[in-house]
mmCIF file of C-alpha atoms in Angstrom:
data_model
loop_
_atom_site.group_PDB
_atom_site.id
_atom_site.type_symbol
_atom_site.label_atom_id
_atom_site.label_comp_id
_atom_site.label_asym_id
_atom_site.label_seq_id
_atom_site.Cartn_x
_atom_site.Cartn_y
_atom_site.Cartn_z
ATOM 1 C CA ARG R 1 152.434 -120.983 11.359
ATOM 2 C CA LEU R 2 152.784 -118.211 10.725
ATOM 3 C CA SER R 3 149.440 -115.341 11.775
ATOM 4 C CA PHE R 4 148.689 -112.211 10.752
ATOM 5 C CA GLU R 5 147.656 -109.572 13.012
ATOM 6 C CA PHE R 6 145.716 -106.341 11.969
ATOM 7 C CA GLY R 7 145.008 -103.942 15.703
ATOM 8 C CA TYR R 8 143.466 -100.855 16.513
ATOM 9 C CA SER R 9 144.169 -98.968 19.768
ATOM 10 C CA LYS R 10 143.703 -95.898 22.352
ATOM 11 C CA HIS R 11 147.114 -93.979 22.735
ATOM 12 C CA PHE R 12 148.321 -91.410 25.697
ATOM 13 C CA PHE R 13 150.713 -88.936 24.622
ATOM 14 C CA ARG R 14 153.143 -87.011 26.889
ATOM 15 C CA MET R 15 153.676 -83.937 24.399
ATOM 16 C CA ASP R 16 154.679 -82.038 27.588
ATOM 17 C CA THR R 17 156.815 -79.326 25.250
ATOM 18 C CA LEU R 18 154.433 -79.137 22.367
ATOM 19 C CA ASN R 19 151.530 -77.923 24.714
ATOM 20 C CA ASP R 20 153.528 -76.088 26.482
ATOM 21 C CA LYS R 21 154.999 -73.784 24.181
ATOM 22 C CA LEU R 22 152.929 -73.767 21.579
ATOM 23 C CA ILE R 23 149.595 -75.031 22.140
ATOM 24 C CA GLU R 24 149.064 -73.896 24.855
ATOM 25 C CA PRO R 25 149.243 -69.635 24.188
ATOM 26 C CA ALA R 26 147.076 -71.010 21.235
ATOM 27 C CA ILE R 27 144.109 -71.261 22.822
ATOM 28 C CA ASN R 28 144.830 -67.873 26.025
ATOM 29 C CA ALA R 29 145.041 -65.687 22.707
ATOM 30 C CA SER R 30 143.168 -62.714 22.506
ATOM 31 C CA VAL R 31 141.660 -64.251 19.730
ATOM 32 C CA LYS R 32 141.309 -68.105 20.545
ATOM 33 C CA TYR R 33 143.067 -70.708 17.505
ATOM 34 C CA LEU R 34 143.136 -73.779 19.290
ATOM 35 C CA ASN R 35 140.921 -75.834 21.305
ATOM 36 C CA ASP R 36 142.685 -78.918 23.512
ATOM 37 C CA ARG R 37 145.646 -80.138 24.245
ATOM 38 C CA ILE R 38 147.349 -83.020 21.924
ATOM 39 C CA GLU R 39 147.378 -85.305 24.903
ATOM 40 C CA SER R 40 146.060 -88.753 23.258
ATOM 41 C CA GLY R 41 146.061 -90.552 19.353
ATOM 42 C CA GLU R 42 144.587 -93.287 17.375
ATOM 43 C CA GLY R 43 147.160 -95.878 16.408
ATOM 44 C CA TYR R 44 146.707 -98.568 13.410
ATOM 45 C CA ASN R 45 149.072 -101.616 13.169
ATOM 46 C CA PHE R 46 149.974 -104.814 11.695
ATOM 47 C CA LYS R 47 151.623 -107.537 12.319
ATOM 48 C CA ILE R 48 153.690 -111.066 10.759
ATOM 49 C CA GLY R 49 153.932 -113.587 13.384
ATOM 50 C CA PHE R 50 155.822 -117.646 13.493
ATOM 51 C CA GLN R 51 155.081 -119.482 16.489
ATOM 52 C CA LEU R 52 158.687 -120.534 16.349
ATOM 53 C CA THR R 53 157.711 -122.934 19.834
ATOM 54 C CA LYS R 54 153.892 -123.631 21.420
ATOM 55 C CA THR R 55 155.693 -120.210 23.781
ATOM 56 C CA PHE R 56 157.188 -117.916 21.376
ATOM 57 C CA GLN R 57 156.290 -115.958 18.357
ATOM 58 C CA PHE R 58 159.216 -113.621 17.010
ATOM 59 C CA GLY R 59 157.792 -111.351 13.749
ATOM 60 C CA VAL R 60 157.469 -107.880 12.670
ATOM 61 C CA PHE R 61 155.378 -105.375 12.904
ATOM 62 C CA GLY R 62 154.127 -101.234 11.813
ATOM 63 C CA ASP R 63 152.341 -98.900 13.336
ATOM 64 C CA PHE R 64 151.091 -95.611 12.688
ATOM 65 C CA GLN R 65 149.170 -92.524 15.196
ATOM 66 C CA ASN R 66 148.153 -89.764 14.742
ATOM 67 C CA GLY R 67 147.152 -87.579 17.037
ATOM 68 C CA PHE R 68 146.232 -83.700 16.611
ATOM 69 C CA SER R 69 144.847 -79.946 17.437
ATOM 70 C CA GLU R 70 142.000 -78.542 15.163
ATOM 71 C CA TYR R 71 140.254 -74.994 15.449
ATOM 72 C CA ASN R 72 137.795 -72.591 13.176
ATOM 73 C CA PRO R 73 139.027 -69.217 15.238
ATOM 74 C CA THR R 74 136.401 -66.609 14.363
ATOM 75 C CA LEU R 75 138.000 -63.734 12.965
ATOM 76 C CA PRO R 76 137.519 -59.548 12.510
ATOM 77 C CA MET R 77 137.819 -58.611 9.155
ATOM 78 C CA GLY R 78 136.271 -54.699 9.482
ATOM 79 C CA ASN R 79 132.786 -54.901 10.297
ATOM 80 C CA ASP R 80 132.064 -58.520 9.518
ATOM 81 C CA PRO R 81 133.128 -60.933 12.536
ATOM 82 C CA SER R 82 132.268 -63.954 11.323
ATOM 83 C CA VAL R 83 135.137 -65.157 8.969
ATOM 84 C CA GLU R 84 136.758 -67.429 10.117
ATOM 85 C CA GLY R 85 139.983 -69.117 9.882
ATOM 86 C CA PHE R 86 141.530 -72.117 9.703
ATOM 87 C CA TYR R 87 144.379 -74.146 13.069
ATOM 88 C CA SER R 88 145.382 -77.396 12.791
ATOM 89 C CA VAL R 89 148.570 -79.060 14.484
ATOM 90 C CA ARG R 90 148.981 -82.622 14.106
ATOM 91 C CA VAL R 91 151.412 -84.881 15.246
ATOM 92 C CA GLU R 92 151.668 -88.755 13.718
ATOM 93 C CA ASN R 93 153.945 -91.367 14.238
ATOM 94 C CA LEU R 94 155.080 -94.515 11.799
ATOM 95 C CA ASN R 95 156.943 -96.867 13.753
ATOM 96 C CA PHE R 96 158.405 -99.992 11.877
ATOM 97 C CA GLY R 97 160.709 -103.447 13.871
ATOM 98 C CA ILE R 98 160.305 -106.496 14.935
ATOM 99 C CA HIS R 99 157.966 -108.492 18.184
ATOM 100 C CA LEU R 100 158.711 -111.253 20.462
ATOM 101 C CA THR R 101 155.909 -112.758 22.188
ATOM 102 C CA TYR R 102 156.049 -115.591 25.388
ATOM 103 C CA TRP R 103 152.544 -116.866 25.763
ATOM 104 C CA LEU R 104 151.812 -117.623 29.382
ATOM 105 C CA SER R 105 148.839 -119.703 28.351
ATOM 106 C CA SER R 106 150.464 -122.525 26.728
ATOM 107 C CA ILE R 107 152.375 -123.850 29.558
ATOM 108 C CA PHE R 108 148.928 -125.171 32.051
ATOM 109 C CA LYS R 109 147.272 -125.059 28.316
ATOM 110 C CA GLU R 110 146.636 -129.619 28.749
ATOM 111 C CA THR R 111 144.999 -129.372 31.955
ATOM 112 C CA LEU R 112 142.011 -127.417 30.574
ATOM 113 C CA PRO R 113 138.620 -127.703 29.445
ATOM 114 C CA VAL R 114 139.110 -127.376 25.971
ATOM 115 C CA TYR R 115 137.018 -124.034 25.492
ATOM 116 C CA ILE R 116 139.212 -122.074 27.711
ATOM 117 C CA GLN R 117 142.159 -123.897 25.611
ATOM 118 C CA ARG R 118 140.269 -121.247 23.436
ATOM 119 C CA LEU R 119 141.719 -118.831 25.181
ATOM 120 C CA LYS R 120 145.341 -117.704 24.889
ATOM 121 C CA TYR R 121 147.350 -115.119 26.635
ATOM 122 C CA GLY R 122 150.922 -113.653 27.373
ATOM 123 C CA PHE R 123 153.527 -110.966 26.892
ATOM 124 C CA SER R 124 155.202 -109.293 24.181
ATOM 125 C CA ALA R 125 158.206 -106.540 24.006
ATOM 126 C CA GLN R 126 158.745 -104.725 21.035
ATOM 127 C CA ILE R 127 161.765 -102.362 19.514
ATOM 128 C CA GLY R 128 161.526 -100.570 16.382
ATOM 129 C CA ARG R 129 162.684 -97.272 14.368
ATOM 130 C CA ALA R 130 160.051 -94.827 14.684
ATOM 131 C CA ASN R 131 159.165 -91.379 12.691
ATOM 132 C CA GLY R 132 157.845 -88.343 14.721
ATOM 133 C CA THR R 133 156.550 -85.923 11.883
ATOM 134 C CA PHE R 134 154.758 -82.678 13.101
ATOM 135 C CA LYS R 135 152.096 -80.455 10.975
ATOM 136 C CA HIS R 136 151.688 -77.542 10.805
ATOM 137 C CA PHE R 137 148.922 -75.162 9.314
ATOM 138 C CA ILE R 138 147.470 -72.484 9.535
ATOM 139 C CA TYR R 139 144.683 -70.412 7.250
ATOM 140 C CA SER R 140 143.741 -66.355 7.592
ATOM 141 C CA PRO R 141 141.222 -64.984 4.896
ATOM 142 C CA ILE R 142 142.114 -61.727 6.367
ATOM 143 C CA ASP R 143 145.945 -61.610 5.701
ATOM 144 C CA GLN R 144 146.022 -60.297 1.496
ATOM 145 C CA PHE R 145 150.069 -61.372 1.817
ATOM 146 C CA SER R 146 150.144 -64.703 3.733
ATOM 147 C CA GLU R 147 146.631 -66.435 3.022
ATOM 148 C CA SER R 148 147.546 -69.891 4.353
ATOM 149 C CA TYR R 149 150.851 -71.315 6.379
ATOM 150 C CA ASN R 150 152.457 -74.708 5.773
ATOM 151 C CA ARG R 151 154.856 -76.926 7.479
ATOM 152 C CA ILE R 152 156.278 -79.572 8.356
ATOM 153 C CA TYR R 153 159.013 -81.396 10.649
ATOM 154 C CA SER R 154 160.112 -84.257 11.560
ATOM 155 C CA ASN R 155 163.164 -86.484 13.085
ATOM 156 C CA SER R 156 163.637 -89.995 14.262
ATOM 157 C CA GLY R 157 164.315 -92.823 16.961
ATOM 158 C CA ILE R 158 163.882 -96.055 18.624
ATOM 159 C CA SER R 159 161.380 -97.053 19.805
ATOM 160 C CA LEU R 160 160.487 -99.706 22.552
ATOM 161 C CA SER R 161 156.815 -100.987 23.916
ATOM 162 C CA GLY R 162 155.502 -104.172 25.708
ATOM 163 C CA GLU R 163 152.308 -104.683 26.342
ATOM 164 C CA PHE R 164 149.467 -107.665 27.690
ATOM 165 C CA LYS R 165 147.633 -109.758 25.200
ATOM 166 C CA VAL R 166 144.155 -111.611 25.667
ATOM 167 C CA GLU R 167 142.789 -112.884 22.677
ATOM 168 C CA TYR R 168 140.429 -116.464 21.924
ATOM 169 C CA GLN R 169 140.067 -118.596 18.828
ATOM 170 C CA PHE R 170 136.788 -118.604 17.212
ATOM 171 C CA ASN R 171 137.200 -120.707 14.405
ATOM 172 C CA LYS R 172 139.842 -123.769 13.573
ATOM 173 C CA LYS R 173 138.244 -123.789 10.144
ATOM 174 C CA HIS R 174 141.099 -123.271 7.361
ATOM 175 C CA ILE R 175 142.069 -120.492 8.423
ATOM 176 C CA PHE R 176 142.519 -120.032 13.008
ATOM 177 C CA SER R 177 140.395 -116.638 13.989
ATOM 178 C CA SER R 178 141.467 -114.367 16.882
ATOM 179 C CA LEU R 179 140.119 -111.245 18.192
ATOM 180 C CA GLY R 180 142.298 -109.974 20.838
ATOM 181 C CA PHE R 181 142.552 -107.216 23.091
ATOM 182 C CA LYS R 182 145.796 -105.670 24.193
ATOM 183 C CA VAL R 183 146.948 -102.930 27.254
ATOM 184 C CA GLY R 184 150.781 -101.776 27.263
ATOM 185 C CA TYR R 185 153.301 -99.100 27.293
ATOM 186 C CA GLN R 186 154.997 -97.532 25.165
ATOM 187 C CA CYS R 187 158.558 -95.589 25.086
ATOM 188 C CA PHE R 188 159.487 -93.379 21.270
ATOM 189 C CA ARG R 189 160.390 -89.210 22.005
ATOM 190 C CA ALA R 190 161.459 -88.323 18.833
ATOM 191 C CA ASP R 191 165.256 -86.283 18.666
ATOM 192 C CA TYR R 192 164.571 -82.590 17.956
ATOM 193 C CA LEU R 193 162.649 -81.781 15.048
ATOM 194 C CA LYS R 194 164.194 -81.487 11.728
ATOM 195 C CA THR R 195 163.292 -79.502 8.502
ATOM 196 C CA ARG R 196 163.338 -81.111 5.012
ATOM 197 C CA ALA R 197 166.319 -79.036 4.578
ATOM 198 C CA ASP R 198 167.936 -81.128 7.568
ATOM 199 C CA GLU R 199 167.543 -78.113 10.023
ATOM 200 C CA TYR R 200 166.481 -77.612 13.683
ATOM 201 C CA GLU R 201 163.469 -76.369 13.327
ATOM 202 C CA MET R 202 162.814 -73.930 16.489
ATOM 203 C CA LEU R 203 159.038 -72.974 17.636
ATOM 204 C CA VAL R 204 157.409 -70.180 16.285
ATOM 205 C CA GLY R 205 157.677 -67.588 18.796
ATOM 206 C CA PHE R 206 160.162 -68.853 21.247
ATOM 207 C CA PRO R 207 164.293 -68.654 19.169
ATOM 208 C CA ASN R 208 165.792 -70.299 21.836
ATOM 209 C CA THR R 209 163.357 -73.547 22.195
ATOM 210 C CA LYS R 210 163.791 -76.225 20.223
ATOM 211 C CA MET R 211 160.858 -79.391 19.531
ATOM 212 C CA GLN R 212 161.004 -82.699 20.703
ATOM 213 C CA LEU R 213 157.499 -84.987 20.103
ATOM 214 C CA ASP R 214 156.936 -87.814 22.678
ATOM 215 C CA PHE R 215 154.906 -90.363 22.186
ATOM 216 C CA SER R 216 155.427 -91.882 25.315
ATOM 217 C CA GLY R 217 152.574 -92.803 27.237
ATOM 218 C CA PHE R 218 149.842 -95.573 28.429
ATOM 219 C CA TYR R 219 147.841 -97.228 25.222
ATOM 220 C CA TYR R 220 145.277 -100.169 24.487
ATOM 221 C CA GLY R 221 143.208 -101.539 21.913
ATOM 222 C CA ILE R 222 141.296 -104.309 19.879
ATOM 223 C CA TYR R 223 142.799 -106.630 16.901
ATOM 224 C CA LEU R 224 141.852 -109.476 14.222
ATOM 225 C CA LYS R 225 144.590 -112.803 13.942
ATOM 226 C CA LEU R 226 144.626 -114.682 11.213
ATOM 227 C CA ALA R 227 146.944 -118.062 11.399
ATOM 228 C CA ARG R 228 146.898 -120.898 9.296
#
């Protein structure tokens, strides 16, 4: 049986290098450029699965995650202290791979009442190729020579994740529809970020510090599954 799954999730990240070396100095500067550390973000994902047996499902998946910190600092400009600039730091993770799900509920399904048989639960493992991206944008209306700064850096790596999921089948006519909840842990640290010219990027103001993005952490979310 073929199924299509569309989900939304809340992710918690471990952006230690980014937060400690770039965001914290921007928060604590004499002119405050940022207000928040990047410690969480959102995820949008899809899965295509094929039920191999009653207990195993195999398929492919795609996942996009992002988190950001943005602020409008008040910049001094002559006698007018109310000129606003814009400072933005954004991280993104694009991930594609394969998944395998083991449905524990299928072991006990035949001995349960019909309405409970519609409840499925099990464990899912995912492995994929992920690409981490860092976007840094600054706009300063007081600088007549360089009004904006916009840079994009990225690198890739292997992403691993495992989750426990529960879903309830609420429609069994023609197309089977299920609503589910999942909670899990993701492991993915992008290698040292590079520019589009394939050069390693150093943090601004920290010439000896290469930057890594760490998307590892717990997550939870909901999803809608359609199957035939």
